[in-house]
PDB file of C-alpha atoms in Angstrom:
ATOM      1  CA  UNK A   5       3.731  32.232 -52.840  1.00  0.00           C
ATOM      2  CA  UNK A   6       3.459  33.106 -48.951  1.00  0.00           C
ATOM      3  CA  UNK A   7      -0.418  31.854 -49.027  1.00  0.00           C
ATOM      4  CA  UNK A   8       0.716  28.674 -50.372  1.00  0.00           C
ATOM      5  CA  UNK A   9       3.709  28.602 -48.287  1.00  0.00           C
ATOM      6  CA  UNK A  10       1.348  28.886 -45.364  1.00  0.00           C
ATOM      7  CA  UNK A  11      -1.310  25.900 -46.627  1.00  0.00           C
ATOM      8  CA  UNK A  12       1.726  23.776 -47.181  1.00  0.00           C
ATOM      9  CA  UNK A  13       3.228  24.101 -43.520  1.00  0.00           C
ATOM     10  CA  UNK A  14      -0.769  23.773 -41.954  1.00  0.00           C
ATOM     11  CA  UNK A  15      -0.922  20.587 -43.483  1.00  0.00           C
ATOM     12  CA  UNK A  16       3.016  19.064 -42.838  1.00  0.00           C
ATOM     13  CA  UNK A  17       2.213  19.826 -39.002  1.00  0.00           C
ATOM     14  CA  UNK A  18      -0.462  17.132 -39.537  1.00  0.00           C
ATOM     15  CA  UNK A  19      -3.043  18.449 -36.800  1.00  0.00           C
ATOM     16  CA  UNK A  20      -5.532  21.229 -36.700  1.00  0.00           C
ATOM     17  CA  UNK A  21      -3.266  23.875 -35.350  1.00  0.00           C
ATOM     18  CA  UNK A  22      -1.792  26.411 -37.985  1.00  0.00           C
ATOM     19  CA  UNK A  23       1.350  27.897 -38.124  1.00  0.00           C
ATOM     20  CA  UNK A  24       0.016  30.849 -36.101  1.00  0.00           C
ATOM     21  CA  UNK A  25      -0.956  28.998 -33.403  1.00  0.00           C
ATOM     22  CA  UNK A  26       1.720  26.729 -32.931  1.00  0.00           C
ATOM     23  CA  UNK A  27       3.132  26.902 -29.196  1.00  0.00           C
ATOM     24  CA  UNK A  28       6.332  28.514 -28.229  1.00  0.00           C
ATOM     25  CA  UNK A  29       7.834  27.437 -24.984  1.00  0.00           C
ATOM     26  CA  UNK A  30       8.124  30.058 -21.875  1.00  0.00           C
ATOM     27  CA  UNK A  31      11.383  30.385 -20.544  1.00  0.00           C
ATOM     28  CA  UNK A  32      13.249  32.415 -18.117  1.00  0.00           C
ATOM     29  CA  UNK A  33      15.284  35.123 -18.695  1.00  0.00           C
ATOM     30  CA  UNK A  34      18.839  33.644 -18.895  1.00  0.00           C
ATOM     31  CA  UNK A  35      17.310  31.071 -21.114  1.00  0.00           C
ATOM     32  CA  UNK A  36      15.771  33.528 -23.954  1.00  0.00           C
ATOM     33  CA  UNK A  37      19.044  35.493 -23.826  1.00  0.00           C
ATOM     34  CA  UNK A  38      21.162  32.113 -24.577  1.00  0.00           C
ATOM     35  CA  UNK A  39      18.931  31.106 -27.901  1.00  0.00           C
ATOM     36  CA  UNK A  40      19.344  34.331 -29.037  1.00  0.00           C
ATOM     37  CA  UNK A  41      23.025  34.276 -29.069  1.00  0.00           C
ATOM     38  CA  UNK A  42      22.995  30.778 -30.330  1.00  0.00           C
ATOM     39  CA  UNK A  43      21.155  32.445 -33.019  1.00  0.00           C
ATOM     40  CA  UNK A  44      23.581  34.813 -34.040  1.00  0.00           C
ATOM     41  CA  UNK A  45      26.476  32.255 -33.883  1.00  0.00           C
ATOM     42  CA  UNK A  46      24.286  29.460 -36.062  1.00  0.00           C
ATOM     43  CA  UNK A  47      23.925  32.311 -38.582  1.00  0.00           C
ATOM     44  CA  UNK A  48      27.153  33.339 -39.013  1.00  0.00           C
ATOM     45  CA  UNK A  49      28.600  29.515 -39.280  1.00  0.00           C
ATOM     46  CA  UNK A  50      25.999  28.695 -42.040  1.00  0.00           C
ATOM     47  CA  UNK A  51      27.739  28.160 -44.927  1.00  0.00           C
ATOM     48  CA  UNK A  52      27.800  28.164 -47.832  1.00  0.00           C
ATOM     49  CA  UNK A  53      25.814  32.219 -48.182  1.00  0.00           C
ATOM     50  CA  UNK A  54      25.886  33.840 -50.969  1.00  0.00           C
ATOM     51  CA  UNK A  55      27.856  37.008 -50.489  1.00  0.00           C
ATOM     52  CA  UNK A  56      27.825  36.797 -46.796  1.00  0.00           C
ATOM     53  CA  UNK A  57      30.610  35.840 -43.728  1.00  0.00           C
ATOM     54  CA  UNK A  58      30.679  32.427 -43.488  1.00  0.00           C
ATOM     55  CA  UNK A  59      32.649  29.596 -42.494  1.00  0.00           C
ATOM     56  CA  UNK A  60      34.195  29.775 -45.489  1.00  0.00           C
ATOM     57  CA  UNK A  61      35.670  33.278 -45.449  1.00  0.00           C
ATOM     58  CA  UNK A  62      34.086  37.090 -46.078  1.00  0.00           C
ATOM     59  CA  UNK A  63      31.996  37.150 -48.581  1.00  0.00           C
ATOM     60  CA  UNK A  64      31.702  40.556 -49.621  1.00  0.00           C
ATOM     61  CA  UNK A  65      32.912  42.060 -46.572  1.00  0.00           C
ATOM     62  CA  UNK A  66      36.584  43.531 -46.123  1.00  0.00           C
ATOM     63  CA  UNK A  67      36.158  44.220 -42.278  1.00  0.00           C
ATOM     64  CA  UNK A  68      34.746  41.375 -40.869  1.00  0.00           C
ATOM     65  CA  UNK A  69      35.307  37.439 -40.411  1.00  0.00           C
ATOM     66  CA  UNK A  70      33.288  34.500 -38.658  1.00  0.00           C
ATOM     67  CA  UNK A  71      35.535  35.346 -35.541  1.00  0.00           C
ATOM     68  CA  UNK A  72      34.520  38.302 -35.165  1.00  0.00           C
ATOM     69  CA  UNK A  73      30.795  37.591 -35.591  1.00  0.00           C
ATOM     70  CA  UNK A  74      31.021  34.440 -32.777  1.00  0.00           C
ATOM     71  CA  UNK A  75      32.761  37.540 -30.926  1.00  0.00           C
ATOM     72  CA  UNK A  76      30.144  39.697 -31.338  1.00  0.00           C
ATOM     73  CA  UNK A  77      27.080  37.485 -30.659  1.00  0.00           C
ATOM     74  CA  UNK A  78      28.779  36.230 -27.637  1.00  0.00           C
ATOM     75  CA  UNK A  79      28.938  39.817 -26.210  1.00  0.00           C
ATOM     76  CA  UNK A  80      25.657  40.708 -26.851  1.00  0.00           C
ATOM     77  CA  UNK A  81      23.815  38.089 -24.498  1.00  0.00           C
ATOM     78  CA  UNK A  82      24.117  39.699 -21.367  1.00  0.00           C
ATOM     79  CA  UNK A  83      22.021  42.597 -23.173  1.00  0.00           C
ATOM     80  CA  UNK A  84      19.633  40.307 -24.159  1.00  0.00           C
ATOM     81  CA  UNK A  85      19.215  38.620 -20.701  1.00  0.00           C
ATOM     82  CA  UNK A  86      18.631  42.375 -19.489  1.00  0.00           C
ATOM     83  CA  UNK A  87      15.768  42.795 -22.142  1.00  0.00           C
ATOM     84  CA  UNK A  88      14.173  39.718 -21.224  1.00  0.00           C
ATOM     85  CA  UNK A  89      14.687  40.428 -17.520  1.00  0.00           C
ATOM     86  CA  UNK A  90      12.558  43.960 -18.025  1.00  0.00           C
ATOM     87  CA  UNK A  91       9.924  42.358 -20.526  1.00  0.00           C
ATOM     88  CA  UNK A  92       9.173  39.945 -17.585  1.00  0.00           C
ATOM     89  CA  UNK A  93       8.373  42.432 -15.110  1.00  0.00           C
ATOM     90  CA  UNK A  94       7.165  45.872 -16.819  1.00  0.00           C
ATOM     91  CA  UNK A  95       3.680  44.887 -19.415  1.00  0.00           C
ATOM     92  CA  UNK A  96       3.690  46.017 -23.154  1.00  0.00           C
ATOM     93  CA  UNK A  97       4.291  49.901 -23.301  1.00  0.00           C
ATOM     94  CA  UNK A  98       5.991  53.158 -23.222  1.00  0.00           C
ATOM     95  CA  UNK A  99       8.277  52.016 -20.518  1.00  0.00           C
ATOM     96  CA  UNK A 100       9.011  48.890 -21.360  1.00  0.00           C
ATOM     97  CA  UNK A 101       9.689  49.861 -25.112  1.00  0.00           C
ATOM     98  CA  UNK A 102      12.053  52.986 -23.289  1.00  0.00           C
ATOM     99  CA  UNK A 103      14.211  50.065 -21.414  1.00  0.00           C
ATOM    100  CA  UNK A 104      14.487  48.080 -24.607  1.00  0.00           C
ATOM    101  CA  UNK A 105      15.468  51.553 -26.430  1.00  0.00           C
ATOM    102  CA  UNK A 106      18.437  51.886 -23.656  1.00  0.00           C
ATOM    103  CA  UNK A 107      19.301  48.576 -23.265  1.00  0.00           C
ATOM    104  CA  UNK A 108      20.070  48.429 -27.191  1.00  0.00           C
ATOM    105  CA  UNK A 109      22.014  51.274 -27.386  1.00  0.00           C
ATOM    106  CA  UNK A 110      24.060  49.572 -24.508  1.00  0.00           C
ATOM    107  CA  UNK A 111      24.431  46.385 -26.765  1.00  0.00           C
ATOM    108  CA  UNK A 112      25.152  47.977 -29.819  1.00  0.00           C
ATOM    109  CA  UNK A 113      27.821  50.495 -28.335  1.00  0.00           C
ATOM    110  CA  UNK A 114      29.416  46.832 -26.589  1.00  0.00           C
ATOM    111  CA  UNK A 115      29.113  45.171 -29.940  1.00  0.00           C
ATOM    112  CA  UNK A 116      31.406  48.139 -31.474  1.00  0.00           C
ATOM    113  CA  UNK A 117      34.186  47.677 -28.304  1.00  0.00           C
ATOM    114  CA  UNK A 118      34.035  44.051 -28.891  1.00  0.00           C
ATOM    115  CA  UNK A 119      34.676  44.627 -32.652  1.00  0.00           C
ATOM    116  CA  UNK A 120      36.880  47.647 -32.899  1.00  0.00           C
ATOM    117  CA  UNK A 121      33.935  49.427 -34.099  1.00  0.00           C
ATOM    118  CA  UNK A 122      32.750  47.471 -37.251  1.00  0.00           C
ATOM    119  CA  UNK A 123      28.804  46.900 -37.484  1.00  0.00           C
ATOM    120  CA  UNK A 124      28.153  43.104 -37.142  1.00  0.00           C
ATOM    121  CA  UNK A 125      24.918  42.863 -35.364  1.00  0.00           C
ATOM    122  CA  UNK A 126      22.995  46.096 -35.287  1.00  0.00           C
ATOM    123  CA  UNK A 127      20.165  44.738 -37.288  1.00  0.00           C
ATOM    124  CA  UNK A 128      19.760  41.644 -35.383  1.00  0.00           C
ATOM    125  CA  UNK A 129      19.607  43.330 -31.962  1.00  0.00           C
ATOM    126  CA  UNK A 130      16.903  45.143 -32.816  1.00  0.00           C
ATOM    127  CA  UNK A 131      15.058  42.515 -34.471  1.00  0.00           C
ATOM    128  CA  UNK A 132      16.166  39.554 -31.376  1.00  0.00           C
ATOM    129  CA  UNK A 133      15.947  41.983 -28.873  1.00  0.00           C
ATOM    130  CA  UNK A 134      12.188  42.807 -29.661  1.00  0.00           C
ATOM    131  CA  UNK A 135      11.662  38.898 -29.864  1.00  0.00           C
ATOM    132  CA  UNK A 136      13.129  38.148 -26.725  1.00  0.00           C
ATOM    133  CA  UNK A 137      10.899  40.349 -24.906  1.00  0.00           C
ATOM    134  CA  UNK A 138       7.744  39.253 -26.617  1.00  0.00           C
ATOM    135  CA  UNK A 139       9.121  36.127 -25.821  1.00  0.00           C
ATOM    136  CA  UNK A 140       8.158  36.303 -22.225  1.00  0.00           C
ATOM    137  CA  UNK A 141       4.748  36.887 -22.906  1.00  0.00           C
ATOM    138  CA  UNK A 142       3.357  34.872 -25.710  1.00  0.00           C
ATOM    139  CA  UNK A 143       2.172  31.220 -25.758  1.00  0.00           C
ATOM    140  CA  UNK A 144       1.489  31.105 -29.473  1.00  0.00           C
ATOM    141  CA  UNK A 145       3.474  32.456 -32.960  1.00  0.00           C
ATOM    142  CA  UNK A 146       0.729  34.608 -33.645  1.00  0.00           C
ATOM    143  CA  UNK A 147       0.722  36.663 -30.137  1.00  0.00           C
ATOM    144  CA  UNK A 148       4.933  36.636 -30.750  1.00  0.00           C
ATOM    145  CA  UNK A 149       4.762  38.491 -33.688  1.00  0.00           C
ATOM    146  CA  UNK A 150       2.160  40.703 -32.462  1.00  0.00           C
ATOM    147  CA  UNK A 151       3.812  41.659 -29.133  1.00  0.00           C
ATOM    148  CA  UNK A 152       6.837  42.053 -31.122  1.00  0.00           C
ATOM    149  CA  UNK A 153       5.068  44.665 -33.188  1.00  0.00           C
ATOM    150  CA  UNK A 154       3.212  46.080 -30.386  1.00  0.00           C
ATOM    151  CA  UNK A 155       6.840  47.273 -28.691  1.00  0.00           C
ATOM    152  CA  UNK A 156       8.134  47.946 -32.303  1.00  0.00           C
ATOM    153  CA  UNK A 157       5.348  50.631 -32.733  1.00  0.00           C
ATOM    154  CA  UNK A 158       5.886  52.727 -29.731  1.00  0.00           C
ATOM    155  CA  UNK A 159       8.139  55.423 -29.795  1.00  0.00           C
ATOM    156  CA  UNK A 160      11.291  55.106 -28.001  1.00  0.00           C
ATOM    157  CA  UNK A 161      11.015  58.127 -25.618  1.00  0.00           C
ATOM    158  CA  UNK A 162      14.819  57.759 -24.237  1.00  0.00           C
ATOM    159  CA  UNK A 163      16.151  58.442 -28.036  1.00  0.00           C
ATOM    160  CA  UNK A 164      17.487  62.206 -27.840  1.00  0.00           C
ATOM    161  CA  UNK A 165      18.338  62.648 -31.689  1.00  0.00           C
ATOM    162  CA  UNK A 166      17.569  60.344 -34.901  1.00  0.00           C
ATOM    163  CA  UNK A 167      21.127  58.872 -36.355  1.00  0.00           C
ATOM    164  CA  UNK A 168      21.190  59.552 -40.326  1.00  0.00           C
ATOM    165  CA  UNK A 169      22.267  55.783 -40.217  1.00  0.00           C
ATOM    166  CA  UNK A 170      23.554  54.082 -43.264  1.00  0.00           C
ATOM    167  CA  UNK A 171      20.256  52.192 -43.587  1.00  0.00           C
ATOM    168  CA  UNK A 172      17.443  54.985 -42.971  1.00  0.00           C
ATOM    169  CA  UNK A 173      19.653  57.056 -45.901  1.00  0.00           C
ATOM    170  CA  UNK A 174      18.936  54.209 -47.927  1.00  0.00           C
ATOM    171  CA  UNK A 175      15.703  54.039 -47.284  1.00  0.00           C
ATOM    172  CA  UNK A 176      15.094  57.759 -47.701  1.00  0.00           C
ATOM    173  CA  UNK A 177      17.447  57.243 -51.247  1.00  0.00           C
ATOM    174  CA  UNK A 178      15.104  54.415 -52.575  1.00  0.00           C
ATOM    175  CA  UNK A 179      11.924  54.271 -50.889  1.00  0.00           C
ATOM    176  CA  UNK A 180      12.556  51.318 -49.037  1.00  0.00           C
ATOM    177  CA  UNK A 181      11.224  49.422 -45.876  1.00  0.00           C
ATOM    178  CA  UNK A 182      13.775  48.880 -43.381  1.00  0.00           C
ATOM    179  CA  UNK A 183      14.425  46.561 -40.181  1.00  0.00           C
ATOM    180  CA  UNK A 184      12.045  49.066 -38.194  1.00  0.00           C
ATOM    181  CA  UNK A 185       9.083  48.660 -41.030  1.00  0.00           C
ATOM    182  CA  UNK A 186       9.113  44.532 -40.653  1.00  0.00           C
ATOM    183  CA  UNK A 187       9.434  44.570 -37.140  1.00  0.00           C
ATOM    184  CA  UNK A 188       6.527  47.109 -36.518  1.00  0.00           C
ATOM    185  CA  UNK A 189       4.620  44.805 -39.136  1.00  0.00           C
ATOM    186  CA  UNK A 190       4.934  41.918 -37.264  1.00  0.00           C
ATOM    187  CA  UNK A 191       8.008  40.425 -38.957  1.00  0.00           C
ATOM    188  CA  UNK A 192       6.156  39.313 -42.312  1.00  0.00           C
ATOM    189  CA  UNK A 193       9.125  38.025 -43.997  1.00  0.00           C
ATOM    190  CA  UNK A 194       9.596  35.756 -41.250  1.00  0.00           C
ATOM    191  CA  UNK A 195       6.396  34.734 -40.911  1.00  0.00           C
ATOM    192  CA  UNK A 196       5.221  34.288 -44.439  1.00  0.00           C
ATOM    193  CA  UNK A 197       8.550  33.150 -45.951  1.00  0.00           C
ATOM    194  CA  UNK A 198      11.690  32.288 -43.631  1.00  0.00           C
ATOM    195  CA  UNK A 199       9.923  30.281 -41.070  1.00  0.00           C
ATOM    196  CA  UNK A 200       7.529  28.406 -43.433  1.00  0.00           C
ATOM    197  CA  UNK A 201      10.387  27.238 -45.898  1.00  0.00           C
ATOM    198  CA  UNK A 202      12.151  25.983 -43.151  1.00  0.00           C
ATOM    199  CA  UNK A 203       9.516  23.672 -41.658  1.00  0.00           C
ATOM    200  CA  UNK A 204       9.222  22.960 -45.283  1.00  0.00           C
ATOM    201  CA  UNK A 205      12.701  22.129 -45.958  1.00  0.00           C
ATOM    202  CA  UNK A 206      12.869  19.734 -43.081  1.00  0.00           C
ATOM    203  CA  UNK A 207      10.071  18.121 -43.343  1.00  0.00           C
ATOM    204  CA  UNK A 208      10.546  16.865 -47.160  1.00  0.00           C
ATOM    205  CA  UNK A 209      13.931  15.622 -45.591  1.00  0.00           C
ATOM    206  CA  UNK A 210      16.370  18.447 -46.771  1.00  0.00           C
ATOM    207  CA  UNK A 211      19.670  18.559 -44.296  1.00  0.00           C
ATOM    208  CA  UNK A 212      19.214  21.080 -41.287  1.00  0.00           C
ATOM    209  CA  UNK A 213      22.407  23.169 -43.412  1.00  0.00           C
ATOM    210  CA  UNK A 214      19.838  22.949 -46.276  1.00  0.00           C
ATOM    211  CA  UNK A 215      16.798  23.697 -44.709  1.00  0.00           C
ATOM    212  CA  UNK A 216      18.434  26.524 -43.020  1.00  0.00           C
ATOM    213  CA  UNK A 217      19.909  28.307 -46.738  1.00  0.00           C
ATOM    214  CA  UNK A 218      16.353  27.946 -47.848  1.00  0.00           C
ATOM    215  CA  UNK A 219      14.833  29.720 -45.178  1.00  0.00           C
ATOM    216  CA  UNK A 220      17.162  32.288 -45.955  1.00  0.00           C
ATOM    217  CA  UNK A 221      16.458  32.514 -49.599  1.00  0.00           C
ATOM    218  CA  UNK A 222      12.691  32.695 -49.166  1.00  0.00           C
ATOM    219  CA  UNK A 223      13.629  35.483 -47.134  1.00  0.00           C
ATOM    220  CA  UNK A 224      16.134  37.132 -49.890  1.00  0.00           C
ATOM    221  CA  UNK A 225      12.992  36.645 -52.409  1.00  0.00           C
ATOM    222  CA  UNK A 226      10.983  39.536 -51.238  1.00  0.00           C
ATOM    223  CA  UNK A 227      12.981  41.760 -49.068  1.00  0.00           C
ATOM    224  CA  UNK A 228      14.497  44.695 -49.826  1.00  0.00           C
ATOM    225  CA  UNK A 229      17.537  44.576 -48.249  1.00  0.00           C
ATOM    226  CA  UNK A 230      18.531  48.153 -47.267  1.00  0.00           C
ATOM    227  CA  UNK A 231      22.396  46.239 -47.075  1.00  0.00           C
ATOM    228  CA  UNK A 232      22.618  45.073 -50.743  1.00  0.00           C
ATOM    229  CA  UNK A 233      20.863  48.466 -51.868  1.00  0.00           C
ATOM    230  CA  UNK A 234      23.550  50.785 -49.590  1.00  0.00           C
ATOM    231  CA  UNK A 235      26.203  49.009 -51.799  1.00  0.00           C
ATOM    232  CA  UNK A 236      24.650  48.042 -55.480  1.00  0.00           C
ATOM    233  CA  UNK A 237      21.440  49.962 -55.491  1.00  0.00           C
ATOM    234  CA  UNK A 238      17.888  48.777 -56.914  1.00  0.00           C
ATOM    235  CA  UNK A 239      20.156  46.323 -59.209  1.00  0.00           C
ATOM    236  CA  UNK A 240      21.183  44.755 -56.558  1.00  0.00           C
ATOM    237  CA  UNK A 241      18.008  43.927 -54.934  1.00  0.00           C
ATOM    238  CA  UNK A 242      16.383  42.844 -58.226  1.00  0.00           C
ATOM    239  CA  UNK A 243      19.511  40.641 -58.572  1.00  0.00           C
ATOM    240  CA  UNK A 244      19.558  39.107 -55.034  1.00  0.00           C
ATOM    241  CA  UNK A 245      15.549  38.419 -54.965  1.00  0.00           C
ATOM    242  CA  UNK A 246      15.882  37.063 -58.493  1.00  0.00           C
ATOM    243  CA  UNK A 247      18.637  34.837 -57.886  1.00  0.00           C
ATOM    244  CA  UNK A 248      17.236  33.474 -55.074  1.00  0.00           C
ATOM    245  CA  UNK A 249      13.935  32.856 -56.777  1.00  0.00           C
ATOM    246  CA  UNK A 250      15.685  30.630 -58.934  1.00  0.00           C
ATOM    247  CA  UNK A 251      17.639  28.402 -56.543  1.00  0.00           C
ATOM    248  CA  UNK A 252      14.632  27.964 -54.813  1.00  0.00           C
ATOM    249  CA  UNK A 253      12.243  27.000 -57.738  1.00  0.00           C
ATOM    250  CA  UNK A 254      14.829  24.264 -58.455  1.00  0.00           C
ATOM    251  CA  UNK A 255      13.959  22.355 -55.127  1.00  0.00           C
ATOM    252  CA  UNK A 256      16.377  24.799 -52.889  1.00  0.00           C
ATOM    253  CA  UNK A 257      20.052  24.079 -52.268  1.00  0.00           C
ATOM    254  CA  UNK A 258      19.466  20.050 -51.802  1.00  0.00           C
ATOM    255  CA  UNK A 259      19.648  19.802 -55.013  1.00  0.00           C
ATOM    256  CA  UNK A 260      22.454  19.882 -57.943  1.00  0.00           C
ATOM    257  CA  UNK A 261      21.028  22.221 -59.879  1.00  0.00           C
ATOM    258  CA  UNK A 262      20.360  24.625 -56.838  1.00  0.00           C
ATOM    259  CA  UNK A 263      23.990  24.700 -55.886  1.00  0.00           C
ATOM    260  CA  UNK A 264      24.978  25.608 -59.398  1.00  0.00           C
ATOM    261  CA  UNK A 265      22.311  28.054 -58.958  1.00  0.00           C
ATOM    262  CA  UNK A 266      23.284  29.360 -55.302  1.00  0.00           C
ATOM    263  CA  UNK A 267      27.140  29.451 -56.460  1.00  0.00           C
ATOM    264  CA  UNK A 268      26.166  31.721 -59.617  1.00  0.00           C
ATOM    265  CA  UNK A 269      24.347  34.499 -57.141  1.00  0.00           C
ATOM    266  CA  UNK A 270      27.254  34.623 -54.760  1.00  0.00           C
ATOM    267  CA  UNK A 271      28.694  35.483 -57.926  1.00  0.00           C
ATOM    268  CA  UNK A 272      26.538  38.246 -59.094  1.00  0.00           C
ATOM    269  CA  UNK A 273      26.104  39.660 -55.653  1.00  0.00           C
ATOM    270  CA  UNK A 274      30.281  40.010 -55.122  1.00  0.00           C
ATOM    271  CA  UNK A 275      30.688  40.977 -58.287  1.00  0.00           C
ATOM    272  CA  UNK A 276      28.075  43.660 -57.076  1.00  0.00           C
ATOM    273  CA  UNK A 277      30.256  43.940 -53.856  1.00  0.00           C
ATOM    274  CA  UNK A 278      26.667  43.326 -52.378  1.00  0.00           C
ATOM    275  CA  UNK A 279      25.904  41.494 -49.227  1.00  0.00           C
ATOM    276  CA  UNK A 280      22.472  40.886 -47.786  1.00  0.00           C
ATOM    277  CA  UNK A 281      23.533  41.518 -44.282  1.00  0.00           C
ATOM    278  CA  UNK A 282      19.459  42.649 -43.516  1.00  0.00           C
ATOM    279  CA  UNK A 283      18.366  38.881 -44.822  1.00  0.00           C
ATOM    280  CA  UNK A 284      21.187  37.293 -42.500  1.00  0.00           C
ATOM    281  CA  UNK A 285      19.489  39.173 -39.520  1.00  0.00           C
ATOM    282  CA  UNK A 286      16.215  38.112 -40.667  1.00  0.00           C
ATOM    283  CA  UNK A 287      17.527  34.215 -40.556  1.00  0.00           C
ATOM    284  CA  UNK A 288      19.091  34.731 -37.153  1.00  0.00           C
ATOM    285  CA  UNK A 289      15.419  36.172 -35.714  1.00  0.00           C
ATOM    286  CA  UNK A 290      14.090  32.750 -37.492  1.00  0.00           C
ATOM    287  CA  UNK A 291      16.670  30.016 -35.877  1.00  0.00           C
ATOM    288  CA  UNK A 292      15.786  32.117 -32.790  1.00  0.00           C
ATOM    289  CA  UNK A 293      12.139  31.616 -32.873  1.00  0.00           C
ATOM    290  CA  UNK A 294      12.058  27.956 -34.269  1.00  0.00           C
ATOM    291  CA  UNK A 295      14.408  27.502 -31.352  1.00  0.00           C
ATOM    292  CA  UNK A 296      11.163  28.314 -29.183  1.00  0.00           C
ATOM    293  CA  UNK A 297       8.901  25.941 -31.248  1.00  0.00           C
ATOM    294  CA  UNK A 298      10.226  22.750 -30.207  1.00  0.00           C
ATOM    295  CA  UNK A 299       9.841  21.715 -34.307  1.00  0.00           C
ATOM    296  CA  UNK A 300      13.750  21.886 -34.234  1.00  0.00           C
ATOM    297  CA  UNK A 301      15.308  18.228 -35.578  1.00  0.00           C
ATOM    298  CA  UNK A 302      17.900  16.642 -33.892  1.00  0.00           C
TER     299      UNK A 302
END
């Protein structure tokens, strides 16, 4: 599927470049920073997601609304702006990855003051916060994701104990890759599924709504969301990658059929009380990048 995915997108970009080599713009600091909250906010307004906050209500959270997620993202682009600000001036290595360590713990502990202590973003500011730094030194896709795993792989040298968090439990539980696995692999499910399908979906004239729930789908088919398995287990990953499968094989949500389809997994995942929270922070790293790829539609 991703090797065809891939073909597909080399030849709807109608040149000789690949999708690895397309260009992402440079851009200052403040800039980076701005797209990446942007991200954040276009991902928690997308609607309608299956078992997720949306504009339509919770999903399959208790403690959490779209508020409080525009909230949230809004508060956490000053931290981003710092990140950028560092990656600009300090190269690739143990330093720089030490600053983004710090600066992150900053964000998060700001994301929990601006939310009263409820985990929206944790996820995504690793994931954007690795981007935006990369993000100041690539010129291509390909050397994006490979700065981005460059930083990923170092050891953080300012972290003075390892948090049992909710996800690395999880992880340990199931045997699981987790938000720190894809980003030290270069973001694969990104790369190979997210940010392919939405090229895709655009370019065969889907709505940018539509385009945008199909991104995330390709996404949902492969991961293993360490969110949907902390609250339904193995089942629940077999039943979100499986369900999303199926939308997608029916043209994606453009069409009648994939609605049906898209409105019976938001079914199976609450009745699963299962949200794939790790998938949403997966889209917002791919609005984020696309954002940098100038193939954004009007």
């Amino acid at each position: 599927m991703t090797i065809l995915l891939k073909l597909v997108m080399t030849i709807l970009l109608k040149d000789e470049q690949s999708l690895d080599t397309t260009k992402v713009r440079r851009l200052d600091a403040k800039s980076l920073a701005r797209l990446a909250a942007q991200a954040l906010k276009q991902e928690a307004t997308l609607s309608p997601k299956p078992a997720l906050v949306d504009s339509r209500g919770s999903g399959a959270h208790t403690d959490m609304d779209v508020g409080l997620l525009m909230r949230s993202a809004h508060c956490l682009e000053p931290y981003f702006c710092k990140m950028a600000e560092n990656a600009i001036v300090h190269p690739i290595g143990s330093e720089l990855r030490r600053n983004i360590g710090a600066i992150g713990r900053d964000a998060e502990q700001a994301m929990r003051q601006e939310t009263n202590g409820v985990n929206t973003h944790k996820g995504a500011i690793w994931a954007l916060g690795l981007l935006v730094a990369a993000a100041t030194k690539a010129n291509t896709l390909d050397e994006l994701f490979n700065d981005a795993a460059r930083l990923a792989n170092l050891p953080d040298e300012g972290l003075k104990a390892v948090y049992l968090s909710n996800g690395l439990q999880v992880r340990h539980q199931y045997g699981l890759s987790g938000a720190k696995e894809e980003a030290q692999q270069g973001f694969p499910h990104i790369q190979e599924l997210g940010l392919p399908m939405l090229f895709i979906s655009r370019a065969r004239g889907d709505s940018e709504s539509d385009a945008q729930l199909n991104a995330l789908l390709a996404i949902m088919t492969r991961l293993s969301d360490t969110c949907v398995a902390s609250r339904a287990g193995l089942e629940g990953v077999k039943t979100m990658q499986k369900g999303a499968n199926a939308v997608l094989d029916t043209g994606g949500t453009g069409t009648l059929l994939g609605r049906q389809l898209l409105n019976k997994l938001e079914q199976d995942l609450l009745r699963l009380n299962a949200s794939p929270g790790g998938a949403a922070d997966l889209l917002a790293a791919t609005l984020f990048i696309d954002s940098l790829t100038h193939q954004t539609s009007n």
